[in-house]
Tab-separated table of C-alpha atoms and ligand atoms in Angstrom:
chain	number	residue	atom	x	y	z
A	16	MET	CA	122.305	149.918	89.646
A	17	LYS	CA	119.781	148.833	92.277
A	18	ILE	CA	117.171	146.396	91.032
A	19	LEU	CA	113.980	145.629	92.945
A	20	ALA	CA	113.143	141.957	92.397
A	21	ILE	CA	109.604	140.664	92.961
A	22	ASP	CA	108.551	137.010	92.900
A	23	ILE	CA	104.779	136.536	92.649
A	24	GLY	CA	103.427	133.114	93.556
A	25	GLY	CA	100.063	131.598	94.428
A	26	THR	CA	100.868	131.498	98.148
A	27	SER	CA	103.517	134.148	98.753
A	28	ILE	CA	105.083	137.285	97.317
A	29	LYS	CA	108.807	137.754	97.835
A	30	PHE	CA	110.784	140.957	97.511
A	31	GLY	CA	114.469	141.772	97.505
A	32	MET	CA	116.848	144.500	96.455
A	33	SER	CA	119.890	143.516	94.446
A	34	ASN	CA	122.904	144.887	92.679
A	35	ARG	CA	124.175	143.404	89.423
A	36	SER	CA	126.083	140.663	91.212
A	37	GLY	CA	122.926	139.158	92.654
A	38	ASN	CA	123.448	139.966	96.325
A	39	ILE	CA	119.904	140.092	97.640
A	40	SER	CA	119.269	142.463	100.531
A	41	CYS	CA	116.080	143.598	102.316
A	42	PHE	CA	114.460	140.232	101.572
A	43	LYS	CA	110.810	140.177	102.622
A	44	GLU	CA	108.046	137.658	102.163
A	45	PHE	CA	104.283	138.173	102.471
A	46	ASP	CA	101.135	136.118	102.002
A	47	SER	CA	99.931	136.804	98.461
A	48	GLU	CA	96.202	136.610	99.282
A	49	ALA	CA	95.949	135.348	95.707
A	50	LYS	CA	92.421	133.980	96.045
A	51	ARG	CA	91.184	137.592	96.202
A	52	GLY	CA	92.177	137.952	92.556
A	53	GLY	CA	94.741	139.559	90.276
A	54	GLU	CA	93.692	143.140	90.820
A	55	HIS	CA	93.888	142.903	94.616
A	56	LEU	CA	97.222	141.096	94.326
A	57	ILE	CA	98.830	143.782	92.156
A	58	GLU	CA	97.426	146.609	94.291
A	59	ARG	CA	98.804	144.843	97.384
A	60	ILE	CA	102.269	144.498	95.805
A	61	ILE	CA	102.333	148.180	94.842
A	62	GLN	CA	101.460	149.189	98.422
A	63	LEU	CA	104.082	146.825	99.871
A	64	VAL	CA	106.751	148.243	97.552
A	65	LYS	CA	105.828	151.830	98.483
A	66	MET	CA	105.994	150.979	102.191
A	67	ASN	CA	109.261	149.033	102.115
A	68	TYR	CA	111.470	149.998	99.178
A	69	LYS	CA	112.855	153.100	97.536
A	70	ASP	CA	115.815	154.249	95.421
A	71	PHE	CA	115.725	151.454	92.859
A	72	GLN	CA	116.412	152.019	89.167
A	73	ALA	CA	114.655	148.969	87.712
A	74	ILE	CA	112.097	146.317	88.621
A	75	GLY	CA	112.321	142.637	87.656
A	76	ILE	CA	109.247	140.481	88.167
A	77	SER	CA	109.038	136.700	88.246
A	78	THR	CA	105.435	135.541	88.313
A	79	ALA	CA	103.202	132.483	88.257
A	80	GLY	CA	101.264	132.084	85.006
A	81	GLN	CA	102.126	132.180	81.334
A	82	VAL	CA	103.732	135.497	80.496
A	83	ASN	CA	104.226	137.432	77.273
A	84	SER	CA	107.641	138.717	78.254
A	85	GLU	CA	107.714	141.221	75.387
A	86	ASP	CA	104.757	143.304	76.507
A	87	GLY	CA	104.610	142.085	80.105
A	88	THR	CA	101.054	140.707	80.103
A	89	ILE	CA	99.785	137.570	81.778
A	90	ILE	CA	98.625	135.342	78.898
A	91	TYR	CA	97.127	132.758	81.209
A	92	ALA	CA	96.936	132.105	84.946
A	93	ASN	CA	94.987	129.264	86.536
A	94	GLU	CA	92.371	129.477	89.298
A	95	ASN	CA	95.083	129.938	91.967
A	96	ILE	CA	95.003	133.644	91.056
A	97	PRO	CA	91.530	134.455	89.703
A	98	ASN	CA	91.296	137.199	87.052
A	99	PHE	CA	95.061	137.487	86.717
A	100	THR	CA	94.834	136.500	83.034
A	101	GLY	CA	95.086	139.495	80.706
A	102	MET	CA	96.650	141.940	83.197
A	103	ASN	CA	99.508	144.044	81.830
A	104	ILE	CA	101.886	143.888	84.779
A	105	LYS	CA	104.714	145.732	83.068
A	106	MET	CA	102.581	148.739	82.219
A	107	ILE	CA	101.029	148.956	85.704
A	108	PHE	CA	104.412	148.917	87.468
A	109	GLU	CA	106.038	151.316	84.995
A	110	MET	CA	103.212	153.787	85.547
A	111	ASN	CA	103.467	153.523	89.322
A	112	PHE	CA	107.240	153.613	89.744
A	113	ASN	CA	108.571	155.235	86.589
A	114	VAL	CA	111.437	152.765	86.115
A	115	PRO	CA	111.956	150.035	83.471
A	116	VAL	CA	110.105	146.814	84.305
A	117	VAL	CA	110.704	143.322	82.910
A	118	VAL	CA	108.316	140.428	83.578
A	119	GLU	CA	109.020	136.732	83.183
A	120	ASN	CA	107.276	133.457	84.036
A	121	ASP	CA	108.509	132.027	87.349
A	122	VAL	CA	109.972	128.779	86.028
A	123	ASN	CA	111.792	130.636	83.234
A	124	ALA	CA	113.011	133.211	85.755
A	125	ALA	CA	114.283	130.486	88.088
A	126	ALA	CA	116.153	128.886	85.174
A	127	LEU	CA	117.726	132.239	84.230
A	128	GLY	CA	118.650	132.769	87.883
A	129	GLU	CA	120.376	129.370	87.940
A	130	ARG	CA	122.074	130.211	84.624
A	131	ILE	CA	123.608	133.459	85.886
A	132	PHE	CA	124.057	132.863	89.626
A	133	GLY	CA	123.483	129.176	90.380
A	134	ALA	CA	123.876	125.556	89.301
A	135	GLY	CA	123.817	126.458	85.587
A	136	LYS	CA	126.636	129.015	85.752
A	137	ARG	CA	129.075	126.906	83.747
A	138	TYR	CA	126.601	125.990	80.985
A	139	THR	CA	125.078	127.795	78.005
A	140	ASP	CA	122.505	125.029	77.403
A	141	PHE	CA	120.513	123.053	79.941
A	142	LEU	CA	117.037	122.089	81.114
A	143	CYS	CA	115.440	123.109	84.374
A	144	LEU	CA	112.454	121.400	86.014
A	145	THR	CA	110.584	122.329	89.166
A	146	TYR	CA	108.521	119.784	91.068
A	147	GLY	CA	105.567	120.870	93.178
A	148	THR	CA	101.807	120.914	92.577
A	149	GLY	CA	102.718	120.246	88.953
A	150	ILE	CA	105.982	120.062	87.027
A	151	GLY	CA	107.279	123.221	85.415
A	152	GLY	CA	110.005	123.285	82.793
A	153	ALA	CA	112.389	125.674	81.075
A	154	ILE	CA	114.875	125.267	78.256
A	155	ILE	CA	118.021	127.383	78.337
A	156	TYR	CA	119.445	127.496	74.825
A	157	ASN	CA	122.461	129.685	73.997
A	158	SER	CA	122.111	131.218	77.488
A	159	SER	CA	118.544	132.397	76.804
A	160	ILE	CA	115.081	130.967	77.243
A	161	TYR	CA	113.889	128.910	74.299
A	162	ARG	CA	110.239	129.953	73.965
A	163	GLY	CA	108.788	128.032	71.018
A	164	PHE	CA	106.233	129.297	68.490
A	165	ASN	CA	103.652	130.674	70.960
A	166	GLY	CA	105.990	131.305	73.853
A	167	SER	CA	104.771	128.166	75.619
A	168	ALA	CA	107.653	125.729	75.105
A	169	ALA	CA	108.960	123.368	77.797
A	170	GLU	CA	105.673	122.161	79.307
A	171	PHE	CA	107.520	119.017	80.340
A	172	GLY	CA	104.818	118.241	82.910
A	173	HIS	CA	102.415	117.363	80.110
A	174	MET	CA	104.562	114.831	78.276
A	175	ILE	CA	102.498	111.661	78.110
A	176	LEU	CA	104.244	109.097	80.284
A	177	TYR	CA	101.455	106.480	80.496
A	178	PRO	CA	98.824	106.769	77.696
A	179	GLY	CA	95.364	106.288	79.200
A	180	GLY	CA	96.808	106.698	82.693
A	181	ARG	CA	95.947	109.027	85.573
A	182	LYS	CA	93.954	112.158	84.839
A	183	CYS	CA	96.017	115.345	84.680
A	184	THR	CA	94.897	118.886	85.527
A	185	CYS	CA	95.261	119.727	81.806
A	186	GLY	CA	92.484	117.268	80.931
A	187	PHE	CA	94.705	114.617	79.305
A	188	LEU	CA	95.430	111.202	80.727
A	189	GLY	CA	98.850	109.947	81.808
A	190	CYS	CA	100.896	113.169	81.858
A	191	TYR	CA	104.333	113.229	83.487
A	192	GLU	CA	103.147	115.551	86.271
A	193	ALA	CA	100.268	113.212	87.184
A	194	TYR	CA	103.041	110.760	88.187
A	195	GLY	CA	106.145	112.792	88.967
A	196	SER	CA	104.894	115.898	90.789
A	197	THR	CA	105.076	116.255	94.568
A	198	THR	CA	101.276	116.245	94.586
A	199	ALA	CA	101.268	112.872	92.805
A	200	LEU	CA	103.647	111.448	95.417
A	201	VAL	CA	101.547	112.770	98.304
A	202	GLU	CA	98.337	111.375	96.735
A	203	LYS	CA	99.907	107.924	96.466
A	204	ALA	CA	101.132	108.079	100.063
A	205	LEU	CA	97.632	109.050	101.200
A	206	GLU	CA	96.370	105.760	99.797
A	207	VAL	CA	98.561	104.002	102.393
A	208	ASP	CA	97.770	106.331	105.265
A	209	ASN	CA	95.704	109.497	105.306
A	210	LYS	CA	98.075	111.505	107.488
A	211	TYR	CA	100.503	112.869	104.889
A	212	ALA	CA	100.062	116.487	103.962
A	213	ASN	CA	103.314	117.123	102.086
A	214	GLY	CA	106.504	115.596	100.743
A	215	ARG	CA	108.518	116.416	103.876
A	216	GLU	CA	106.240	114.303	106.081
A	217	ILE	CA	106.654	111.361	103.727
A	218	PHE	CA	110.436	111.577	104.002
A	219	GLU	CA	110.255	111.835	107.803
A	220	GLU	CA	108.205	108.645	107.900
A	221	LEU	CA	110.723	106.857	105.640
A	222	ASN	CA	113.316	107.234	108.383
A	223	ARG	CA	111.093	104.946	110.453
A	224	GLU	CA	111.487	102.224	107.808
A	225	ASN	CA	107.986	102.198	106.448
A	226	SER	CA	108.321	99.696	103.591
A	227	LYS	CA	104.985	100.426	101.892
A	228	LEU	CA	105.940	104.063	101.706
A	229	GLU	CA	109.390	103.187	100.468
A	230	GLN	CA	107.842	101.267	97.594
A	231	ILE	CA	105.709	104.278	96.693
A	232	LEU	CA	108.766	106.526	96.798
A	233	ASN	CA	110.782	104.169	94.596
A	234	THR	CA	108.001	104.054	91.996
A	235	TRP	CA	107.818	107.856	92.094
A	236	ILE	CA	111.594	108.187	91.640
A	237	MET	CA	111.374	105.783	88.697
A	238	ASP	CA	108.622	107.884	87.072
A	239	VAL	CA	110.558	111.118	87.676
A	240	ALA	CA	113.597	109.450	86.089
A	241	TYR	CA	111.670	108.168	83.042
A	242	GLY	CA	110.662	111.733	82.190
A	243	LEU	CA	114.253	112.929	82.535
A	244	VAL	CA	115.508	110.054	80.388
A	245	SER	CA	113.166	111.032	77.536
A	246	LEU	CA	114.185	114.677	77.852
A	247	THR	CA	117.852	113.725	77.773
A	248	HIS	CA	117.328	111.630	74.641
A	249	ILE	CA	115.604	114.595	72.966
A	250	PHE	CA	117.838	117.477	74.085
A	251	ASN	CA	121.150	115.814	74.931
A	252	PRO	CA	121.829	118.447	77.615
A	253	PRO	CA	125.032	118.423	79.677
A	254	VAL	CA	123.015	119.042	82.824
A	255	ILE	CA	119.413	119.016	84.067
A	256	ILE	CA	118.665	121.156	87.127
A	257	LEU	CA	115.899	120.022	89.478
A	258	GLY	CA	114.135	122.538	91.716
A	259	GLY	CA	111.095	122.676	93.986
A	260	GLY	CA	110.956	122.123	97.747
A	261	ILE	CA	110.978	118.331	97.563
A	262	MET	CA	114.361	118.260	95.814
A	263	GLU	CA	115.915	119.692	98.994
A	264	GLN	CA	115.450	116.265	100.602
A	265	ASP	CA	118.751	114.668	101.432
A	266	LYS	CA	120.106	112.358	98.698
A	267	LEU	CA	116.917	112.535	96.605
A	268	VAL	CA	118.554	114.149	93.577
A	269	SER	CA	121.431	111.675	93.643
A	270	LEU	CA	118.934	108.780	93.796
A	271	ILE	CA	117.167	110.227	90.740
A	272	ASN	CA	120.533	110.724	89.020
A	273	SER	CA	121.459	107.052	89.585
A	274	LYS	CA	118.071	105.877	88.306
A	275	VAL	CA	118.434	107.996	85.157
A	276	LYS	CA	121.881	106.492	84.525
A	277	GLU	CA	120.362	103.024	84.879
A	278	LEU	CA	117.569	103.637	82.348
A	279	ILE	CA	119.290	105.756	79.717
A	280	ILE	CA	120.940	104.860	76.386
A	281	GLU	CA	124.574	104.546	77.327
A	282	SER	CA	125.930	107.216	75.004
A	283	TYR	CA	123.785	109.803	76.877
A	284	SER	CA	124.878	108.754	80.333
A	285	ASN	CA	127.236	111.688	80.832
A	286	VAL	CA	124.204	113.914	81.556
A	287	GLU	CA	124.334	115.235	85.118
A	288	ILE	CA	121.159	115.576	87.161
A	289	VAL	CA	121.783	118.236	89.806
A	290	LYS	CA	119.887	120.171	92.442
A	291	ALA	CA	118.955	123.809	91.892
A	292	SER	CA	121.253	125.871	94.067
A	293	LEU	CA	119.339	129.100	94.662
A	294	GLY	CA	116.507	127.650	96.771
A	295	ASN	CA	113.631	130.057	97.400
A	296	LYS	CA	115.663	132.962	95.943
A	297	ALA	CA	115.757	131.477	92.399
A	298	GLY	CA	112.777	133.518	91.203
A	299	LEU	CA	114.138	136.755	92.685
A	300	LEU	CA	117.596	136.227	91.216
A	301	GLY	CA	115.999	135.364	87.872
A	302	ALA	CA	114.074	138.624	88.077
A	303	VAL	CA	117.376	140.433	88.736
A	304	SER	CA	119.009	138.706	85.758
A	305	LEU	CA	116.348	140.154	83.427
A	306	HIS	CA	118.133	143.495	83.767
A	307	LEU	CA	121.677	142.262	83.193
B	417	ZN	ZN1	98.787	117.279	81.614
């Protein structure tokens, strides 16, 4: 069976064709033009599929936003994709392409991708976190996504780490993502020098032995680790998989792993903190796994 996998994000849309073993071919990436709204975005994807892909028997979609994976609607999407909320993606694609369509939230999809094809292959239970603008989370329980009562479980980014602390995008104060996201790290670095635009630039500067920046990075690693320690105490997972561009930085995940081991109750210290292994294909491979 040939599966067309689509990964819809706020900045880019990725496409790939895959067989059941997760070998992605015909990979293509386009600007999502998300600011023009949900309707434009979906119309654009349909046109891109028609122009570039044929002879597929199923479509798997990984998308930004909260998803009702049973009926394939977007329950909620933030202002990164205006008017995306409420769209029934599954129905639209089934009508246009006449093949079965499955839709899943991008963090959940990435976790499923890691479960079937990546760093989670050997485990039936684990946690997955992605660090970027915010912190996304997924719980794999008995090889499936644990969804919670309303389908919104695993919002690890909104654990309160410091009550009364920094303001979070959710409106609360002191959330984990206000301290541990890549955005939080970049904001702190900007207080030292206003030239940093992303995590990569911060790491480049560290090679020049910038001690102020190193201090900021160490505090950030500590905060990232505190969140993981609490999650380990709650879930007792064998492994926690960390994704997001920043985790590709050399040695970062092993530094976080060491910090977690330092802070954790000893009987939990066999938890392994590892890097996601599918990189920017995690969402696509997760979308493929929805049809396995
Ligand atoms: Zn929050």
